GROMACS .gro file of C-alpha atoms in nm:
model
  185
    1UNK     CA    1   9.105  12.877  10.286
    2UNK     CA    2   9.017  12.809   9.921
    3UNK     CA    3   9.338  12.976   9.799
    4UNK     CA    4   9.531  12.698   9.972
    5UNK     CA    5   9.460  12.470   9.679
    6UNK     CA    6   9.724  12.667   9.485
    7UNK     CA    7   9.993  12.639   9.752
    8UNK     CA    8  10.312  12.479   9.616
    9UNK     CA    9  10.558  12.530   9.905
   10UNK     CA   10  10.497  12.528  10.280
   11UNK     CA   11  10.761  12.606  10.541
   12UNK     CA   12  10.681  12.582  10.911
   13UNK     CA   13  10.920  12.737  11.159
   14UNK     CA   14  10.922  12.703  11.535
   15UNK     CA   15  10.585  12.617  11.679
   16UNK     CA   16  10.597  12.876  11.957
   17UNK     CA   17  10.226  12.825  12.029
   18UNK     CA   18  10.325  12.489  12.177
   19UNK     CA   19  10.569  12.525  12.468
   20UNK     CA   20  10.702  12.176  12.393
   21UNK     CA   21  10.759  12.263  12.025
   22UNK     CA   22  10.553  11.970  11.901
   23UNK     CA   23  10.440  11.950  11.539
   24UNK     CA   24  10.200  11.655  11.547
   25UNK     CA   25   9.883  11.869  11.538
   26UNK     CA   26  10.021  12.058  11.238
   27UNK     CA   27  10.111  11.737  11.054
   28UNK     CA   28   9.767  11.596  11.131
   29UNK     CA   29   9.598  11.911  10.995
   30UNK     CA   30   9.801  11.894  10.673
   31UNK     CA   31   9.717  11.525  10.633
   32UNK     CA   32   9.347  11.588  10.698
   33UNK     CA   33   9.316  11.867  10.441
   34UNK     CA   34   9.567  11.728  10.191
   35UNK     CA   35   9.688  11.908   9.883
   36UNK     CA   36   9.724  11.801   9.524
   37UNK     CA   37   9.938  12.106   9.448
   38UNK     CA   38  10.191  12.104   9.737
   39UNK     CA   39  10.538  12.015   9.609
   40UNK     CA   40  10.767  12.121   9.895
   41UNK     CA   41  10.727  12.085  10.271
   42UNK     CA   42  10.975  12.192  10.538
   43UNK     CA   43  10.869  12.126  10.897
   44UNK     CA   44  11.093  12.267  11.169
   45UNK     CA   45  11.267  12.551  10.988
   46UNK     CA   46  11.479  12.712  11.260
   47UNK     CA   47  11.842  12.777  11.342
   48UNK     CA   48  11.990  12.562  11.611
   49UNK     CA   49  12.129  12.606  11.866
   50UNK     CA   50  12.061  12.981  11.829
   51UNK     CA   51  11.680  12.948  11.833
   52UNK     CA   52  11.637  12.609  11.998
   53UNK     CA   53  11.813  12.277  12.043
   54UNK     CA   54  11.702  12.027  11.780
   55UNK     CA   55  11.630  11.762  12.044
   56UNK     CA   56  11.391  11.997  12.225
   57UNK     CA   57  11.139  11.969  11.944
   58UNK     CA   58  10.911  11.683  11.844
   59UNK     CA   59  10.812  11.633  11.483
   60UNK     CA   60  10.585  11.336  11.552
   61UNK     CA   61  10.444  11.097  11.294
   62UNK     CA   62  10.443  11.200  10.929
   63UNK     CA   63  10.257  10.885  10.825
   64UNK     CA   64   9.947  11.075  10.709
   65UNK     CA   65  10.141  11.303  10.475
   66UNK     CA   66  10.235  11.054  10.207
   67UNK     CA   67   9.882  10.986  10.086
   68UNK     CA   68   9.758  11.341  10.148
   69UNK     CA   69  10.036  11.503   9.942
   70UNK     CA   70  10.061  11.291   9.625
   71UNK     CA   71  10.279  11.538   9.434
   72UNK     CA   72  10.522  11.614   9.716
   73UNK     CA   73  10.869  11.623   9.563
   74UNK     CA   74  11.077  11.770   9.848
   75UNK     CA   75  11.035  11.709  10.221
   76UNK     CA   76  11.256  11.823  10.509
   77UNK     CA   77  11.170  11.727  10.866
   78UNK     CA   78  11.394  11.886  11.130
   79UNK     CA   79  11.348  11.804  11.496
   80UNK     CA   80  11.326  11.524  11.745
   81UNK     CA   81  11.106  11.216  11.752
   82UNK     CA   82  11.053  11.174  11.379
   83UNK     CA   83  10.817  10.897  11.272
   84UNK     CA   84  10.747  10.806  10.909
   85UNK     CA   85  10.497  10.521  10.901
   86UNK     CA   86  10.451  10.341  10.569
   87UNK     CA   87  10.611  10.567  10.312
   88UNK     CA   88  10.459  10.552   9.964
   89UNK     CA   89  10.565  10.870   9.788
   90UNK     CA   90  10.606  10.814   9.414
   91UNK     CA   91  10.683  11.181   9.333
   92UNK     CA   92  10.926  11.244   9.621
   93UNK     CA   93  11.270  11.336   9.486
   94UNK     CA   94  11.436  11.483   9.797
   95UNK     CA   95  11.399  11.371  10.160
   96UNK     CA   96  11.593  11.504  10.458
   97UNK     CA   97  11.551  11.391  10.815
   98UNK     CA   98  11.753  11.619  11.044
   99UNK     CA   99  11.759  11.513  11.405
  100UNK     CA  100  11.980  11.456  11.705
  101UNK     CA  101  11.841  11.105  11.749
  102UNK     CA  102  11.646  10.924  11.480
  103UNK     CA  103  11.431  10.633  11.595
  104UNK     CA  104  11.525  10.297  11.444
  105UNK     CA  105  11.164  10.261  11.330
  106UNK     CA  106  11.210  10.558  11.093
  107UNK     CA  107  11.509  10.390  10.928
  108UNK     CA  108  11.316  10.064  10.899
  109UNK     CA  109  11.033  10.259  10.733
  110UNK     CA  110  11.280  10.400  10.480
  111UNK     CA  111  11.412  10.053  10.405
  112UNK     CA  112  11.058   9.940  10.312
  113UNK     CA  113  10.948  10.268  10.151
  114UNK     CA  114  10.817  10.305   9.797
  115UNK     CA  115  11.033  10.589   9.665
  116UNK     CA  116  11.090  10.529   9.294
  117UNK     CA  117  11.180  10.892   9.211
  118UNK     CA  118  11.395  10.968   9.518
  119UNK     CA  119  11.725  11.121   9.407
  120UNK     CA  120  11.847  11.266   9.739
  121UNK     CA  121  11.823  11.106  10.083
  122UNK     CA  122  11.990  11.277  10.376
  123UNK     CA  123  11.945  11.118  10.716
  124UNK     CA  124  12.089  11.240  11.043
  125UNK     CA  125  12.085  10.935  11.269
  126UNK     CA  126  12.216  11.104  11.585
  127UNK     CA  127  12.269  10.919  11.910
  128UNK     CA  128  12.082  10.761  12.197
  129UNK     CA  129  12.172  11.063  12.412
  130UNK     CA  130  11.915  11.254  12.204
  131UNK     CA  131  11.645  10.992  12.160
  132UNK     CA  132  11.794  10.784  11.879
  133UNK     CA  133  11.792  10.408  11.909
  134UNK     CA  134  11.917  10.311  11.565
  135UNK     CA  135  12.220  10.102  11.486
  136UNK     CA  136  12.412  10.005  11.176
  137UNK     CA  137  12.169   9.714  11.128
  138UNK     CA  138  11.892   9.968  11.070
  139UNK     CA  139  12.092  10.159  10.805
  140UNK     CA  140  12.233   9.851  10.629
  141UNK     CA  141  11.918   9.783  10.419
  142UNK     CA  142  11.944  10.135  10.271
  143UNK     CA  143  12.291  10.048  10.143
  144UNK     CA  144  12.136   9.770   9.936
  145UNK     CA  145  11.934  10.031   9.748
  146UNK     CA  146  11.657   9.789   9.653
  147UNK     CA  147  11.379  10.047   9.681
  148UNK     CA  148  11.589  10.346   9.576
  149UNK     CA  149  11.645  10.306   9.201
  150UNK     CA  150  11.685  10.680   9.131
  151UNK     CA  151  11.904  10.769   9.431
  152UNK     CA  152  12.214  10.971   9.340
  153UNK     CA  153  12.289  11.156   9.666
  154UNK     CA  154  12.306  10.976  10.000
  155UNK     CA  155  12.388  11.142  10.330
  156UNK     CA  156  12.418  10.943  10.649
  157UNK     CA  157  12.518  11.221  10.885
  158UNK     CA  158  12.552  11.295  11.253
  159UNK     CA  159  12.596  10.921  11.294
  160UNK     CA  160  12.730  10.743  11.602
  161UNK     CA  161  12.827  10.439  11.393
  162UNK     CA  162  12.991  10.606  11.094
  163UNK     CA  163  13.289  10.367  11.111
  164UNK     CA  164  13.056  10.074  11.041
  165UNK     CA  165  12.888  10.263  10.756
  166UNK     CA  166  13.230  10.344  10.604
  167UNK     CA  167  13.337   9.981  10.621
  168UNK     CA  168  13.017   9.863  10.452
  169UNK     CA  169  12.969  10.135  10.191
  170UNK     CA  170  13.274  10.031   9.987
  171UNK     CA  171  13.101   9.701   9.904
  172UNK     CA  172  12.744   9.825   9.909
  173UNK     CA  173  12.535   9.788   9.592
  174UNK     CA  174  12.405  10.144   9.623
  175UNK     CA  175  12.753  10.291   9.577
  176UNK     CA  176  12.746  10.221   9.202
  177UNK     CA  177  12.455  10.458   9.146
  178UNK     CA  178  12.568  10.744   9.374
  179UNK     CA  179  12.728  11.068   9.258
  180UNK     CA  180  12.746  11.215   9.610
  181UNK     CA  181  12.805  11.046   9.945
  182UNK     CA  182  12.806  11.257  10.262
  183UNK     CA  183  12.913  11.101  10.592
  184UNK     CA  184  12.974  11.434  10.765
  185UNK     CA  185  12.894  11.565  11.111
   0.00000   0.00000   0.00000
Protein backbone atom coordinates (compact mmCIF):
# COMPACT_ATOMS: atom_id res chain seq x y z
CA UNK A 1 0.00 0.00 0.00
CA UNK A 2 1.32 3.49 -0.82
CA UNK A 3 1.07 4.58 2.83
CA UNK A 4 3.74 2.00 3.64
CA UNK A 5 6.39 4.41 2.42
CA UNK A 6 5.88 6.34 5.68
CA UNK A 7 6.24 3.32 7.95
CA UNK A 8 9.02 3.80 10.53
CA UNK A 9 8.52 0.78 12.83
CA UNK A 10 7.37 -2.75 12.00
CA UNK A 11 6.76 -5.47 14.57
CA UNK A 12 5.77 -8.97 13.50
CA UNK A 13 4.41 -11.35 16.10
CA UNK A 14 3.74 -15.05 15.77
CA UNK A 15 3.15 -16.15 12.21
CA UNK A 16 0.08 -18.25 12.98
CA UNK A 17 -0.75 -18.52 9.27
CA UNK A 18 2.23 -20.85 9.02
CA UNK A 19 1.88 -23.93 11.25
CA UNK A 20 5.67 -24.20 11.42
CA UNK A 21 6.01 -20.53 12.48
CA UNK A 22 8.41 -19.71 9.67
CA UNK A 23 9.21 -16.10 8.77
CA UNK A 24 11.17 -16.51 5.54
CA UNK A 25 8.29 -15.47 3.25
CA UNK A 26 7.75 -12.35 5.36
CA UNK A 27 11.45 -11.45 5.28
CA UNK A 28 11.52 -12.01 1.53
CA UNK A 29 8.48 -9.74 1.05
CA UNK A 30 10.09 -6.97 3.12
CA UNK A 31 13.32 -7.31 1.16
CA UNK A 32 11.47 -7.25 -2.17
CA UNK A 33 9.50 -4.10 -1.40
CA UNK A 34 12.17 -2.37 0.68
CA UNK A 35 11.69 0.83 2.61
CA UNK A 36 13.73 3.99 2.84
CA UNK A 37 11.76 5.11 5.90
CA UNK A 38 11.78 1.96 8.08
CA UNK A 39 13.96 2.49 11.15
CA UNK A 40 12.92 -0.37 13.48
CA UNK A 41 12.15 -4.00 12.73
CA UNK A 42 11.21 -6.69 15.25
CA UNK A 43 10.55 -10.15 13.81
CA UNK A 44 9.21 -12.76 16.20
CA UNK A 45 7.59 -10.63 18.88
CA UNK A 46 6.04 -13.19 21.22
CA UNK A 47 6.31 -14.35 24.81
CA UNK A 48 8.02 -17.65 25.33
CA UNK A 49 7.36 -20.20 26.62
CA UNK A 50 3.81 -18.90 27.22
CA UNK A 51 2.97 -18.46 23.52
CA UNK A 52 5.52 -20.76 21.90
CA UNK A 53 8.97 -22.20 22.45
CA UNK A 54 11.62 -20.08 20.76
CA UNK A 55 13.15 -23.12 19.06
CA UNK A 56 9.80 -23.99 17.45
CA UNK A 57 10.04 -20.98 15.16
CA UNK A 58 12.26 -20.34 12.15
CA UNK A 59 13.37 -16.83 11.29
CA UNK A 60 15.24 -17.84 8.13
CA UNK A 61 17.69 -15.70 6.20
CA UNK A 62 17.70 -11.95 6.76
CA UNK A 63 20.31 -11.40 4.04
CA UNK A 64 17.95 -9.40 1.81
CA UNK A 65 17.04 -6.90 4.53
CA UNK A 66 20.31 -5.03 4.79
CA UNK A 67 20.20 -3.51 1.31
CA UNK A 68 16.41 -3.12 1.25
CA UNK A 69 16.29 -1.17 4.54
CA UNK A 70 19.14 1.36 4.29
CA UNK A 71 18.02 3.45 7.28
CA UNK A 72 17.31 0.56 9.63
CA UNK A 73 18.66 1.55 13.03
CA UNK A 74 17.19 -1.16 15.29
CA UNK A 75 16.65 -4.83 14.46
CA UNK A 76 15.51 -7.66 16.72
CA UNK A 77 15.19 -11.19 15.37
CA UNK A 78 13.71 -13.70 17.83
CA UNK A 79 13.36 -17.34 16.89
CA UNK A 80 15.21 -20.35 15.61
CA UNK A 81 17.37 -20.80 12.53
CA UNK A 82 18.57 -17.22 12.13
CA UNK A 83 20.69 -16.48 9.08
CA UNK A 84 22.27 -13.10 8.35
CA UNK A 85 24.16 -13.31 5.08
CA UNK A 86 26.54 -10.45 4.27
CA UNK A 87 25.62 -7.69 6.68
CA UNK A 88 26.23 -4.17 5.43
CA UNK A 89 24.08 -1.89 7.57
CA UNK A 90 25.70 1.52 8.02
CA UNK A 91 22.77 3.03 9.99
CA UNK A 92 22.16 0.05 12.31
CA UNK A 93 22.70 1.05 15.94
CA UNK A 94 21.03 -1.84 17.78
CA UNK A 95 20.99 -5.54 16.83
CA UNK A 96 19.57 -8.38 18.90
CA UNK A 97 19.54 -12.02 17.90
CA UNK A 98 17.45 -14.00 20.40
CA UNK A 99 17.49 -17.72 19.88
CA UNK A 100 17.89 -21.06 21.58
CA UNK A 101 20.58 -22.08 19.10
CA UNK A 102 22.37 -19.62 16.85
CA UNK A 103 24.10 -21.08 13.81
CA UNK A 104 27.86 -20.53 13.70
CA UNK A 105 27.41 -19.00 10.24
CA UNK A 106 25.45 -16.10 11.80
CA UNK A 107 28.31 -15.33 14.18
CA UNK A 108 30.80 -15.52 11.32
CA UNK A 109 28.60 -13.06 9.39
CA UNK A 110 28.71 -10.66 12.34
CA UNK A 111 32.49 -10.93 12.51
CA UNK A 112 32.71 -9.77 8.86
CA UNK A 113 29.80 -7.32 9.00
CA UNK A 114 29.99 -3.64 8.12
CA UNK A 115 28.38 -2.03 11.16
CA UNK A 116 30.07 1.33 11.74
CA UNK A 117 27.23 2.82 13.83
CA UNK A 118 26.36 -0.28 15.90
CA UNK A 119 26.24 0.67 19.58
CA UNK A 120 24.40 -2.38 20.99
CA UNK A 121 24.89 -6.01 20.02
CA UNK A 122 23.05 -8.69 21.96
CA UNK A 123 23.48 -12.26 20.80
CA UNK A 124 21.93 -15.34 22.34
CA UNK A 125 24.13 -18.21 21.17
CA UNK A 126 22.14 -21.06 22.75
CA UNK A 127 23.15 -24.68 22.44
CA UNK A 128 23.28 -27.53 19.97
CA UNK A 129 20.22 -29.05 21.65
CA UNK A 130 18.24 -26.24 19.99
CA UNK A 131 19.95 -26.01 16.62
CA UNK A 132 23.05 -24.01 17.53
CA UNK A 133 26.42 -25.15 16.27
CA UNK A 134 28.58 -22.24 17.36
CA UNK A 135 31.61 -22.39 19.59
CA UNK A 136 33.89 -19.91 21.29
CA UNK A 137 35.96 -19.76 18.09
CA UNK A 138 32.95 -18.21 16.33
CA UNK A 139 32.49 -15.52 19.02
CA UNK A 140 36.19 -14.73 19.45
CA UNK A 141 36.43 -12.41 16.40
CA UNK A 142 33.67 -10.22 17.88
CA UNK A 143 35.84 -9.69 20.96
CA UNK A 144 38.47 -8.10 18.73
CA UNK A 145 35.97 -5.40 17.79
CA UNK A 146 37.61 -4.64 14.45
CA UNK A 147 34.34 -3.92 12.65
CA UNK A 148 32.50 -2.53 15.68
CA UNK A 149 34.02 0.91 16.31
CA UNK A 150 30.89 2.38 17.95
CA UNK A 151 29.93 -0.62 20.11
CA UNK A 152 29.25 0.26 23.75
CA UNK A 153 26.92 -2.57 24.85
CA UNK A 154 27.74 -6.21 24.21
CA UNK A 155 25.59 -9.13 25.30
CA UNK A 156 26.67 -12.70 24.73
CA UNK A 157 23.81 -14.48 26.43
CA UNK A 158 22.26 -17.91 26.75
CA UNK A 159 25.71 -19.22 25.93
CA UNK A 160 26.94 -22.78 26.42
CA UNK A 161 30.57 -21.60 26.47
CA UNK A 162 30.31 -18.58 28.76
CA UNK A 163 33.35 -19.72 30.78
CA UNK A 164 35.52 -19.38 27.68
CA UNK A 165 34.03 -15.96 26.89
CA UNK A 166 34.71 -14.81 30.48
CA UNK A 167 38.32 -15.96 30.30
CA UNK A 168 38.89 -14.14 27.01
CA UNK A 169 36.94 -10.93 27.61
CA UNK A 170 39.33 -9.64 30.28
CA UNK A 171 42.07 -9.35 27.63
CA UNK A 172 39.84 -8.60 24.66
CA UNK A 173 40.40 -5.32 22.78
CA UNK A 174 36.66 -4.62 22.68
CA UNK A 175 36.46 -4.35 26.47
CA UNK A 176 38.08 -0.89 26.43
CA UNK A 177 35.17 0.61 24.49
CA UNK A 178 32.29 -1.10 26.33
CA UNK A 179 30.10 0.53 28.97
CA UNK A 180 27.88 -2.55 29.39
CA UNK A 181 28.73 -6.24 29.18
CA UNK A 182 25.96 -8.82 29.67
CA UNK A 183 26.85 -12.51 29.96
CA UNK A 184 23.52 -13.50 31.50
CA UNK A 185 21.17 -16.41 30.95
